[in-house]
Short mmCIF file of C-alpha atoms in Angstrom, two decimals:
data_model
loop_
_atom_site.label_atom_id
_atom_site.label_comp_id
_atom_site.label_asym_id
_atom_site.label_seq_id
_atom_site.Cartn_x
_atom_site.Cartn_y
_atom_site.Cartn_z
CA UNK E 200 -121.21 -38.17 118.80
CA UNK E 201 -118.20 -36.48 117.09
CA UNK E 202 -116.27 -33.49 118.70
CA UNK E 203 -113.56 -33.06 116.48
CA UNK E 204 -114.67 -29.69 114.86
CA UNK E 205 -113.85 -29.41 111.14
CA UNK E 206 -114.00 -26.68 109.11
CA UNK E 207 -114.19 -27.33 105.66
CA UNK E 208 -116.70 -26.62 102.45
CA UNK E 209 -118.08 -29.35 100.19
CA UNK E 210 -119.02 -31.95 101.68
CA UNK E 211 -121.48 -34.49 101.52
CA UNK E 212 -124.97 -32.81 102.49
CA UNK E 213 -126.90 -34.67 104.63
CA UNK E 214 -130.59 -35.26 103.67
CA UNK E 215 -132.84 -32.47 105.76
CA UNK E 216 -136.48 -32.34 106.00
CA UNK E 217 -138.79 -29.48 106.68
CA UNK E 218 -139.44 -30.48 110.37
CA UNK E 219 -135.85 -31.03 111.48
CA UNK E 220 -134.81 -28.77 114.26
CA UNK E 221 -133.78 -25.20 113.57
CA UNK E 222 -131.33 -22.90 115.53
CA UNK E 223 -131.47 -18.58 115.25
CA UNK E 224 -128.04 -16.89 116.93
CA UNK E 225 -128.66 -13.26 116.92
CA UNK E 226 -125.63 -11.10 116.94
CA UNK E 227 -125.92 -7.56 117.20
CA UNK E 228 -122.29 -6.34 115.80
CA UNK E 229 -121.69 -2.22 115.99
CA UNK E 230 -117.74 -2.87 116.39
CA UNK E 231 -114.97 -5.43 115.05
CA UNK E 232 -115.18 -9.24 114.08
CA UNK E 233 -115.78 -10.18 117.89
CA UNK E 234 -119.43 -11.12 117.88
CA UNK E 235 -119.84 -12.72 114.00
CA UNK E 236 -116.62 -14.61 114.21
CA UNK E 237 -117.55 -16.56 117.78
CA UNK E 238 -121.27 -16.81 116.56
CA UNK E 239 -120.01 -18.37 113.36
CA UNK E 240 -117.67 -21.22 115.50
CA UNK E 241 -120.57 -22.14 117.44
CA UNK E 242 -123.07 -22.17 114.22
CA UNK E 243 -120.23 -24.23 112.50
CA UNK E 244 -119.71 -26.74 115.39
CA UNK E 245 -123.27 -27.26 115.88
CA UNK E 246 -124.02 -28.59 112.37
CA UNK E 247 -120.96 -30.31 112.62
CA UNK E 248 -122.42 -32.64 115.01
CA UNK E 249 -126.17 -32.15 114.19
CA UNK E 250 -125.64 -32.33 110.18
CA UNK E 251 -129.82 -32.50 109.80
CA UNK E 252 -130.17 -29.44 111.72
CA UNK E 253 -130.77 -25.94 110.07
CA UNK E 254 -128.99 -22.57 111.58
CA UNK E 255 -129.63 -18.76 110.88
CA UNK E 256 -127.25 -16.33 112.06
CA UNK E 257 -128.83 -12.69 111.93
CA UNK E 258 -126.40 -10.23 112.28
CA UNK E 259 -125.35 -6.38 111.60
CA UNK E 260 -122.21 -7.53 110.40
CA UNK E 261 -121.18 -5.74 107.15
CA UNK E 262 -118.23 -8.59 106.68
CA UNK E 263 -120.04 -11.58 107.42
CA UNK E 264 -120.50 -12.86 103.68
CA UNK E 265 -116.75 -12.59 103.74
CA UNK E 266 -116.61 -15.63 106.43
CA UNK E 267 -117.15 -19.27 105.03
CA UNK E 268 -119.65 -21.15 106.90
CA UNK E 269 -120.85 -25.00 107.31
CA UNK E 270 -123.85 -26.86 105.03
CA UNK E 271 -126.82 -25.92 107.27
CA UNK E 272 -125.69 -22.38 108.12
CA UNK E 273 -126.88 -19.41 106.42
CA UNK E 274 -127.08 -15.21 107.35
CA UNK E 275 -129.61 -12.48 107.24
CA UNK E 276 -127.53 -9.24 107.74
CA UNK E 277 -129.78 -6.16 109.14
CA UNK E 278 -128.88 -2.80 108.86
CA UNK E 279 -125.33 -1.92 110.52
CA UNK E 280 -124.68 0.27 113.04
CA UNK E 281 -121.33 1.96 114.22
CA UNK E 282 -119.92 2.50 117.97
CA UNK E 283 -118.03 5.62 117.80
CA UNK E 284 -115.06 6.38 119.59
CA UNK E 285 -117.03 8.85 122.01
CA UNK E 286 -119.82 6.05 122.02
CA UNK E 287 -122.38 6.95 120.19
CA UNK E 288 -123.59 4.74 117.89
CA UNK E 289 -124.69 5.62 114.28
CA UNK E 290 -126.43 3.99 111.19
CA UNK E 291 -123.46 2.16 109.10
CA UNK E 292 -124.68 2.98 105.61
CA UNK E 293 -128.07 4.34 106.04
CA UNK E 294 -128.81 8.19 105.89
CA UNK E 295 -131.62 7.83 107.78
CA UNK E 296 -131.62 8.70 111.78
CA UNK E 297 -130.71 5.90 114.58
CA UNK E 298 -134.53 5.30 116.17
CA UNK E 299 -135.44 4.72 112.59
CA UNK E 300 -132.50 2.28 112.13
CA UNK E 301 -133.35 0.30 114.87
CA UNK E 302 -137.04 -0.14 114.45
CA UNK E 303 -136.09 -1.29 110.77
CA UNK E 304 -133.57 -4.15 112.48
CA UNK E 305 -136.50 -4.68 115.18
CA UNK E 306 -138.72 -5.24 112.34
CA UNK E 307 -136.63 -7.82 110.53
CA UNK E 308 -135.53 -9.62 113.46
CA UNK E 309 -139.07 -10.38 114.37
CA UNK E 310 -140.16 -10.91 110.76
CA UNK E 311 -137.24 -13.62 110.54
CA UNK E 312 -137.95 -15.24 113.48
CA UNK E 313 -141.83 -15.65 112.88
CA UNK E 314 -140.69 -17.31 109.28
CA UNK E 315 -137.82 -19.29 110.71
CA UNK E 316 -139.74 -20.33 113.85
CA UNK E 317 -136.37 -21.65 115.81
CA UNK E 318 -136.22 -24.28 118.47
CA UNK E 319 -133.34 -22.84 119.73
CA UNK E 320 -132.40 -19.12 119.33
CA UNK E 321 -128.61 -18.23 121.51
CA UNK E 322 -128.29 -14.59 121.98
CA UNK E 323 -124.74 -13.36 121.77
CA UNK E 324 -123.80 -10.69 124.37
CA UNK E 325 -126.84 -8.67 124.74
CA UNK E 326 -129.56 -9.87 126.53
CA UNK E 327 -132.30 -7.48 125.07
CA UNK E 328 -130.58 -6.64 121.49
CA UNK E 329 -129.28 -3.36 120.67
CA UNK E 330 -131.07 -0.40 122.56
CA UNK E 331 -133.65 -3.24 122.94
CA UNK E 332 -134.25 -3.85 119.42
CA UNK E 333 -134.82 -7.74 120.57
CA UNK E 334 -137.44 -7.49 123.40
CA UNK E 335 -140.16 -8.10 121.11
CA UNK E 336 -138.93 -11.11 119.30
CA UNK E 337 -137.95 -12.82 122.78
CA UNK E 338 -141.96 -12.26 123.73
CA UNK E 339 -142.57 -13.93 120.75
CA UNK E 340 -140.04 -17.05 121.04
CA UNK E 341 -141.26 -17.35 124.59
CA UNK E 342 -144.73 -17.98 123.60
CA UNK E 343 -144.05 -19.99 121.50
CA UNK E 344 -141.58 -22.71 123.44
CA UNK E 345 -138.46 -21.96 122.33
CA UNK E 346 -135.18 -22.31 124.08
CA UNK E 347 -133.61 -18.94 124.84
CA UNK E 348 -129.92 -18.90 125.66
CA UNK E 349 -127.79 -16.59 126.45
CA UNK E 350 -124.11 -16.74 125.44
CA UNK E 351 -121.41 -14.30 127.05
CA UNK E 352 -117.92 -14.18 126.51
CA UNK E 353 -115.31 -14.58 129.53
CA UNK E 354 -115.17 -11.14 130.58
CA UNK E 355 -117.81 -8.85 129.83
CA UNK E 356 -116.53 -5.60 132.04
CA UNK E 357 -115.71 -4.55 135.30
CA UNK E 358 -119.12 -5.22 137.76
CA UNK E 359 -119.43 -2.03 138.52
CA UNK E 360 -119.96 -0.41 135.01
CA UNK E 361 -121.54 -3.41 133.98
CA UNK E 362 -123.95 -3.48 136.35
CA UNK E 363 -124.91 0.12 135.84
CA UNK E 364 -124.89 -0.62 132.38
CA UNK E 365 -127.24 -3.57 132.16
CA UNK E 366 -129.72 -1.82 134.79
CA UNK E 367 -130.21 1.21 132.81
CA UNK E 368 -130.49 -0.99 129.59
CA UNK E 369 -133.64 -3.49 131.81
CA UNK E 370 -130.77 -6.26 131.08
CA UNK E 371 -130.77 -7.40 134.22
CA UNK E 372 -134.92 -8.07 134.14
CA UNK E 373 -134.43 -9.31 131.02
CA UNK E 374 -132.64 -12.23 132.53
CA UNK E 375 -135.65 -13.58 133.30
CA UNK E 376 -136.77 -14.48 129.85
CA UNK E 377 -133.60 -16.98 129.19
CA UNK E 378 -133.62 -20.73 129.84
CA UNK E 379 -129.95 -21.17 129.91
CA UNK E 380 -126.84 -18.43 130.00
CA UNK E 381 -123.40 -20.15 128.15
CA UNK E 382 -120.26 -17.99 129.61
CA UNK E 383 -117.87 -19.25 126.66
CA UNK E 384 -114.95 -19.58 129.46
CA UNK E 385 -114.06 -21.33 133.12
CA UNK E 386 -115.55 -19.94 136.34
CA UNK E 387 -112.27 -20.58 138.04
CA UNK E 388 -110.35 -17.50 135.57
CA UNK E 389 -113.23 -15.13 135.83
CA UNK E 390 -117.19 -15.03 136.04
CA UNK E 391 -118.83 -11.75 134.43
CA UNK E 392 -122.61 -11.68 135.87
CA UNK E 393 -120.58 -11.90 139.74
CA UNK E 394 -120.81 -8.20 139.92
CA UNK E 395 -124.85 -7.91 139.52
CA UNK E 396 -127.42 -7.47 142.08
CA UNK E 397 -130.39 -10.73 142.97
CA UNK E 398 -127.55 -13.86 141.78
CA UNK E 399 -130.14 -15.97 143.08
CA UNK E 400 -132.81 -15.32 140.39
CA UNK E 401 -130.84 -16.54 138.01
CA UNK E 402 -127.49 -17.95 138.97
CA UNK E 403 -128.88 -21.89 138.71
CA UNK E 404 -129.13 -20.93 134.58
CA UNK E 405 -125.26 -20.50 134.58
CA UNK E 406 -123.00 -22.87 132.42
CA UNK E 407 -119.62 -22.15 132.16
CA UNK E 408 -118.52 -24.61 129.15
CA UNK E 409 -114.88 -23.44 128.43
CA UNK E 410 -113.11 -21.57 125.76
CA UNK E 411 -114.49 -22.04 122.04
CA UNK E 412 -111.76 -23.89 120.31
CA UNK E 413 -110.70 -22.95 116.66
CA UNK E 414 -110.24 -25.49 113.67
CA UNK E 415 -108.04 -24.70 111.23
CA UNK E 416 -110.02 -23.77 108.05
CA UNK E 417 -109.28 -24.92 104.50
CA UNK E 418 -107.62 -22.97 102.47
CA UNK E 419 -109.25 -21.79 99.30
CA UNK E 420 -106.93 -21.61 96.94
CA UNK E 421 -105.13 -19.57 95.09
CA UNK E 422 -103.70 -18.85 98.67
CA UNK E 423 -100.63 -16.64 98.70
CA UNK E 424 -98.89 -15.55 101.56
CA UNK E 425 -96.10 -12.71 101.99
CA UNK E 426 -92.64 -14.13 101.76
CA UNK E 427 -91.52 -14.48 105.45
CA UNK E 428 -94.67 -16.77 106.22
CA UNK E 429 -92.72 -19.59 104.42
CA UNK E 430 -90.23 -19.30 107.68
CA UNK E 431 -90.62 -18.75 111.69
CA UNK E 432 -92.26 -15.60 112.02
CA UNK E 433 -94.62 -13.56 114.45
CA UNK E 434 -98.29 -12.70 113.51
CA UNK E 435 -98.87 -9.06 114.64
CA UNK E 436 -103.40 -8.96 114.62
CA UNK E 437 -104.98 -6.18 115.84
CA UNK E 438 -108.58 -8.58 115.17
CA UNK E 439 -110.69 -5.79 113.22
CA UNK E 440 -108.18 -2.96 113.17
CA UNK E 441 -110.58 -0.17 114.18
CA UNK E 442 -108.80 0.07 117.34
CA UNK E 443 -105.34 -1.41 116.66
CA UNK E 444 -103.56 1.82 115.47
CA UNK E 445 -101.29 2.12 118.70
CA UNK E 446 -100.51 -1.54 118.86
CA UNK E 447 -99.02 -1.55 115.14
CA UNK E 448 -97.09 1.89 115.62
CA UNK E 449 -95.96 0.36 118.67
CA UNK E 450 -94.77 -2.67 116.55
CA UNK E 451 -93.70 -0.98 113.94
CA UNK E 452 -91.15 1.62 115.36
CA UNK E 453 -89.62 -1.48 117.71
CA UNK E 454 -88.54 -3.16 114.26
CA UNK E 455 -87.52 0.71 113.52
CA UNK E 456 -85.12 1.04 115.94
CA UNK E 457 -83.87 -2.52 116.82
CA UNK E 458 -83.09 -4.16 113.67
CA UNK E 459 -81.40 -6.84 116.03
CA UNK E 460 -85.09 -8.63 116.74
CA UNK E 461 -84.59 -12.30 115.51
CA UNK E 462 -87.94 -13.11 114.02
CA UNK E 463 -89.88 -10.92 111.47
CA UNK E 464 -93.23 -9.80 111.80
CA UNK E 465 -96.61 -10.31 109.32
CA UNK E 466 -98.76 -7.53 110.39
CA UNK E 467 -102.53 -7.81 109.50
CA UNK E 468 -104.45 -4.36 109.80
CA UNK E 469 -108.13 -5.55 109.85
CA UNK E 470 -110.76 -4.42 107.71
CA UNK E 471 -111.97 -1.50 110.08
CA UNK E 472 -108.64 0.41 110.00
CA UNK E 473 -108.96 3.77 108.15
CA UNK E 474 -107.25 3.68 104.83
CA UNK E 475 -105.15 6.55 105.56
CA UNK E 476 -103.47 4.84 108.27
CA UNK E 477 -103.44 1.76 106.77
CA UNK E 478 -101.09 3.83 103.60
CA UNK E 479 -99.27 5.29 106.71
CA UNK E 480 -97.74 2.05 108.14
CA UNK E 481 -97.34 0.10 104.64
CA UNK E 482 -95.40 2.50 103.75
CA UNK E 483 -92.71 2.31 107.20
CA UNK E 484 -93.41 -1.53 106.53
CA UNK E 485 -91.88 -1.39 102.98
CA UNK E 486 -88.84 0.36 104.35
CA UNK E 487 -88.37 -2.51 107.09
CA UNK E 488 -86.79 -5.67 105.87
CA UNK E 489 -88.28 -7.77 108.76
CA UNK E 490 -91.59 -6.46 108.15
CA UNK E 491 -94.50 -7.48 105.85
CA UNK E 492 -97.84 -6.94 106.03
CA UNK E 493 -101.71 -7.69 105.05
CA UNK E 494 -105.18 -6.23 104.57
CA UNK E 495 -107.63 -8.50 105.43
CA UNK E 496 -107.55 -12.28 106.17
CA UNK E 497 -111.11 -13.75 107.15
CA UNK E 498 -109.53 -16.90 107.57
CA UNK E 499 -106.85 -15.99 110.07
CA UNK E 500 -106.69 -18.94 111.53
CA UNK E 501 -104.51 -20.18 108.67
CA UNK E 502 -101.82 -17.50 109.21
CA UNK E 503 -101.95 -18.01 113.19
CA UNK E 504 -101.52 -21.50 112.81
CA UNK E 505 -98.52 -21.00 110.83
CA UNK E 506 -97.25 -18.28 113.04
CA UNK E 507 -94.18 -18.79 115.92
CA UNK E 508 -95.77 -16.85 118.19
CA UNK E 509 -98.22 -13.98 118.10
CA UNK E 510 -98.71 -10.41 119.55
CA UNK E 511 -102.37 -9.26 119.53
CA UNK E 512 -104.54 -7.42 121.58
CA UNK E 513 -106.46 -9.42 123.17
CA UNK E 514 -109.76 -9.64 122.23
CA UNK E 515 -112.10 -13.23 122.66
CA UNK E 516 -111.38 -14.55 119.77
CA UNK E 517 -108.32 -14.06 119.39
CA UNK E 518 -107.34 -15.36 122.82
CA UNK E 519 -109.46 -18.82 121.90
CA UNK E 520 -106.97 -18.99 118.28
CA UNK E 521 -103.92 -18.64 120.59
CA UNK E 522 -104.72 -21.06 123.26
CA UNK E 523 -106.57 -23.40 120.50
CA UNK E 524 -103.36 -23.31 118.36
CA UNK E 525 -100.99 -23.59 121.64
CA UNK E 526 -98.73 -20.05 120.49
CA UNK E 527 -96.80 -18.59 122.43
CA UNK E 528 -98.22 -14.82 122.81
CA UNK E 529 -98.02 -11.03 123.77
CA UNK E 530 -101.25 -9.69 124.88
CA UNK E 531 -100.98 -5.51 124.71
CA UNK E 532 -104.71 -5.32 125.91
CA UNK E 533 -106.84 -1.78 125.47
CA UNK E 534 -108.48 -0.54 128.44
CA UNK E 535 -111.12 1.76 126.35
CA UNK E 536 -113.89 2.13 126.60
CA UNK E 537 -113.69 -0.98 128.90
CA UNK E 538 -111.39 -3.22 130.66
CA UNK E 539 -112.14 -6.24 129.09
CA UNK E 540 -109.26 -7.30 127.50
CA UNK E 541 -107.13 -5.98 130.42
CA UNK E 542 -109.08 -8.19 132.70
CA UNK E 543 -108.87 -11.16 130.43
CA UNK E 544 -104.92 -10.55 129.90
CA UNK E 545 -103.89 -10.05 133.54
CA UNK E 546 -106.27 -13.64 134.45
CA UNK E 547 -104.51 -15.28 131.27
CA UNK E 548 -101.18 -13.59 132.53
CA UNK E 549 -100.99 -14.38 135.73
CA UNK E 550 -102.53 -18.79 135.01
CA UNK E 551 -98.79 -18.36 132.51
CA UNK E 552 -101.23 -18.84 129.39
CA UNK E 553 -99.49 -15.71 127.97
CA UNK E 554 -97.23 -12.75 128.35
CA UNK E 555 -98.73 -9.08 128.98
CA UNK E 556 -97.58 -5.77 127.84
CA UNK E 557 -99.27 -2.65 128.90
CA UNK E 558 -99.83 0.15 126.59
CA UNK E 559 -98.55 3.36 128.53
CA UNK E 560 -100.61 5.98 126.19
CA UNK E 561 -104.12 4.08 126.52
CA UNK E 562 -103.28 3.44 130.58
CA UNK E 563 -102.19 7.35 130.52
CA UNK E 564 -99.02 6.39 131.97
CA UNK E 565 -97.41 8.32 129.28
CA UNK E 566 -97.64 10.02 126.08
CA UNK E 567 -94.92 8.10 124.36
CA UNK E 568 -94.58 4.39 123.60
CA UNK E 569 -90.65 3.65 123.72
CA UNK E 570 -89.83 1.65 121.05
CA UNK E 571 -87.26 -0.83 122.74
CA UNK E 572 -89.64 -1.90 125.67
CA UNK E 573 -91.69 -3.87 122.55
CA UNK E 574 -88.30 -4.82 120.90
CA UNK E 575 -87.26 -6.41 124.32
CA UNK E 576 -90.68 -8.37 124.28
CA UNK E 577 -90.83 -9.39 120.73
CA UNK E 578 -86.71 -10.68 121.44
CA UNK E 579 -88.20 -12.68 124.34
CA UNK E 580 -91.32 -13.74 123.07
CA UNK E 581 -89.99 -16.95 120.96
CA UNK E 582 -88.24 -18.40 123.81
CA UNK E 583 -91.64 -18.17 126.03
CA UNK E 584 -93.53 -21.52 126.45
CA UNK E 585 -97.20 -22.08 124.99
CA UNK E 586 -100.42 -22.26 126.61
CA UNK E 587 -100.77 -25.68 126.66
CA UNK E 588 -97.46 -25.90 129.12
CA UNK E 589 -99.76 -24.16 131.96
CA UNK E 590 -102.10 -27.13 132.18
CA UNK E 591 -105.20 -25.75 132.90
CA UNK E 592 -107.88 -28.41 132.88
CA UNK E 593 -111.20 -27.93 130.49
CA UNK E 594 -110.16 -24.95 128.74
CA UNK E 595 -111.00 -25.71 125.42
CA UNK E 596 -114.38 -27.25 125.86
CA UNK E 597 -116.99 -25.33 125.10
CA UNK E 598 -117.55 -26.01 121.54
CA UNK E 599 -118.19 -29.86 122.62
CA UNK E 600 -120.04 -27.90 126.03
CA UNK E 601 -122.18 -26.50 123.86
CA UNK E 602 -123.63 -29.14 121.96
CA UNK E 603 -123.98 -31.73 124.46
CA UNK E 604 -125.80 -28.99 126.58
CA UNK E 605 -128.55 -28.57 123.49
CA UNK E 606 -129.05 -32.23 122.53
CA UNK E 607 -132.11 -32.80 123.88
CA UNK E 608 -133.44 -29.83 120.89
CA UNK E 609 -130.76 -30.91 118.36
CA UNK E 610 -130.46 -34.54 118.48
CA UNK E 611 -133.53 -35.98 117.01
CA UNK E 612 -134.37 -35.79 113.50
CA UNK E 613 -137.75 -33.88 114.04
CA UNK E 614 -138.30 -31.02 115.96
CA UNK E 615 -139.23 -31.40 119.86
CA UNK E 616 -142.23 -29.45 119.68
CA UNK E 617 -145.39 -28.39 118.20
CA UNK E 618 -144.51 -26.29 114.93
CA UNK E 619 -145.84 -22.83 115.15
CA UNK E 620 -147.26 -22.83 111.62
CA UNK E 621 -149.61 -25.07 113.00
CA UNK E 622 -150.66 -23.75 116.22
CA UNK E 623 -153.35 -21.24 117.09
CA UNK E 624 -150.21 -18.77 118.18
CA UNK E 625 -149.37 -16.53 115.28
CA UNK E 626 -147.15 -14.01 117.12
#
């Protein structure tokens, strides 16, 4: 069997049949790219190595048809819902109340997975859905002999708030219900479900498989980039830009006042940044020579593989595309409203996989971000050495980890057990 991940559209279909195995990832996306874009590598991978198998990703997503996806991989976008800045969440589009929201996405989730009928369903992040909007189609997938799985990032939170989290959510007794639980990342940097109560009910399900590697996509032409892409440059990515504001200010006014910094910078807002602000910093950007910048690029692998070096903030996926494409990085990590990505930069920080800036107004160190404490980094960020130079052994295999952990489901050219259409279970 193949590992070498691929991405890229037209291919030769392979021949499918009605009874060849099926896989459901659920992804419950209310903030960023996070959840589609490391649901969509795994859905990608997996038909890269099982081409006869079929994959639906459901997903509140409201940019997912803008991602390009393998033969054998298709969506079915639910309602979205927003995370607030205060934390409450709120129907995306819909003028209709939350409850009602969610019962409509509890609806279609079950109604997709009664017509799909998956072998395999992998559950990204949350173990019972959104506000429990899942419990009812895991009832169903357990009676009828699916495998359930799990699959959690690196670093969730800090224990303590995630454990008061998941027990007021019934995540923790939810547990229960899952065969396996993927954490996409290495025990020996960090392991997220350490801080929870009864390990023993549930710790012999854990697989830690290793960082989800990135391929780099095709382009689809006509593909333009700004001008200083055709040189060494740095790739400034706040990933979906709702949250990024500080990091490109901070960016911005180093190129401001320190015209001195060798490389230039491609900044690329995200598609959740406001448009005001967006109008705000392309403006200061036209006034910089060093400077250029971009909306949206769903395929941003293509820019960070062309990229010197990158500063970002340090969310999953982003830190996969840096270590996958061996760049060397700043990480300027936010520590609302959790301390993942802190977490995840110090670990990566202190194994020398990248360099670490703290934010002083989101650590309320200060109220000011001085301008040439990023120009210093971005001058010394060229000269630092890439991931791969830290040696760290099985970082990059859970893609690979992945599939060879769901063979026995994928690997034959007929599903493993008795189709539900035919048995006396209807639901």
């Amino acid at each position: 069997m193949s590992f070498n991940v691929v991405d890229l559209s037209g291919a030769e279909r392979t021949p499918r049949g009605p009874h060849a195995p099926r896989v459901l990832i659920y992804s419950h996306d209310t903030f960023g790219l996070g959840h589609i874009r490391r649901c969509r590598a795994i859905a990608n991978s997996l038909v890269a190595n099982y081409s006869h198998i079929s994959v639906i990703i459901v997903s509140g997503s409201s940019v997912i048809s803008s991602f390009q996806f393998g033969d054998g991989v298709d969506y079915v976008r639910i309602p979205g819902i927003e995370k607030q800045s205060d934390g409450r969440y709120v129907p995306h589009h819909l003028n209709i109340d939350l409850g009602d929201t969610i019962r409509l996405r509890t609806d279609l989730i079950k109604q997709v997975v009664l017509s799909f009928d998956p072998d395999v369903v992998i559950v990204d992040k949350e173990p019972i859905g959104l506000r429990g909007e899942l419990e009812p189609s895991l009832e169903i997938l357990r009676r009828r002999g699916a495998r359930i799985v799990l699959g959690l990032r690196d670093v969730l939170d800090e224990p303590a708030k995630l454990h008061e989290e998941w027990r007021q959510s019934g995540a923790i007794d939810a547990l229960a219900l899952y065969d396996d639980i993927f954490v996409y990342g290495l025990e020996s940097i960090y392991q997220p479900l350490a801080g929870l109560p009864n390990q023993h009910l549930f710790a012999d399900k854990v697989q830690y498989t290793g960082y989800l590697k990135r391929a780099v996509p095709s382009p689809m032409p006509p593909n333009r980039y700004p001008r200083i892409t055709k040189g060494p440059f740095i790739l400034v990515t706040p990933g979906g830009g709702g949250d990024g504001i500080g990091l490109i200010d901070w960016v911005i006014s180093a190129y401001e006042a320190d015209p001195t910094i060798e490389l230039p910078a491609l900044i690329v807002f995200g598609p959740f940044m406001s448009r005001e602000k967006r109008k705000d910093f392309a403006e200061r950007i036209a006034r910089v020579p060093k400077l250029e910048s971009l909306g949206f690029e769903p395929r941003l692998e293509l820019l960070m593989n062309r990229a010197h070096c990158v500063v970002a903030m340090g969310g999953y996926n982003t830190f996969c595309e840096v270590l996958s494409f061996d760049k060397p990085a700043l990480i300027v990590p936010r520590v609302r409203p959790r301390l993942e990505q802190a977490i995840r930069a110090e670990r990566a920080d202190h194994l020398k996989l990248v360099d670490i800036l703290h934010d002083p107004v989101e650590t309320g160190a200060s109220t000011v971000r001085d301008p040439m404490l990023m120009a210093a980094a971005l001058r010394a960020l060229p000269k630092r050495l890439p991931p791969s130079q830290a040696f760290v052994q099985g970082l990059l295999d859970g893609l690979p980890a992945i599939s060879r952990a769901l063979a026995s489901d994928l690997s034959t050219p007929i599903r493993g057990r008795a189709l539900a259409q035919n048995a006396t279970i209807t639901g």
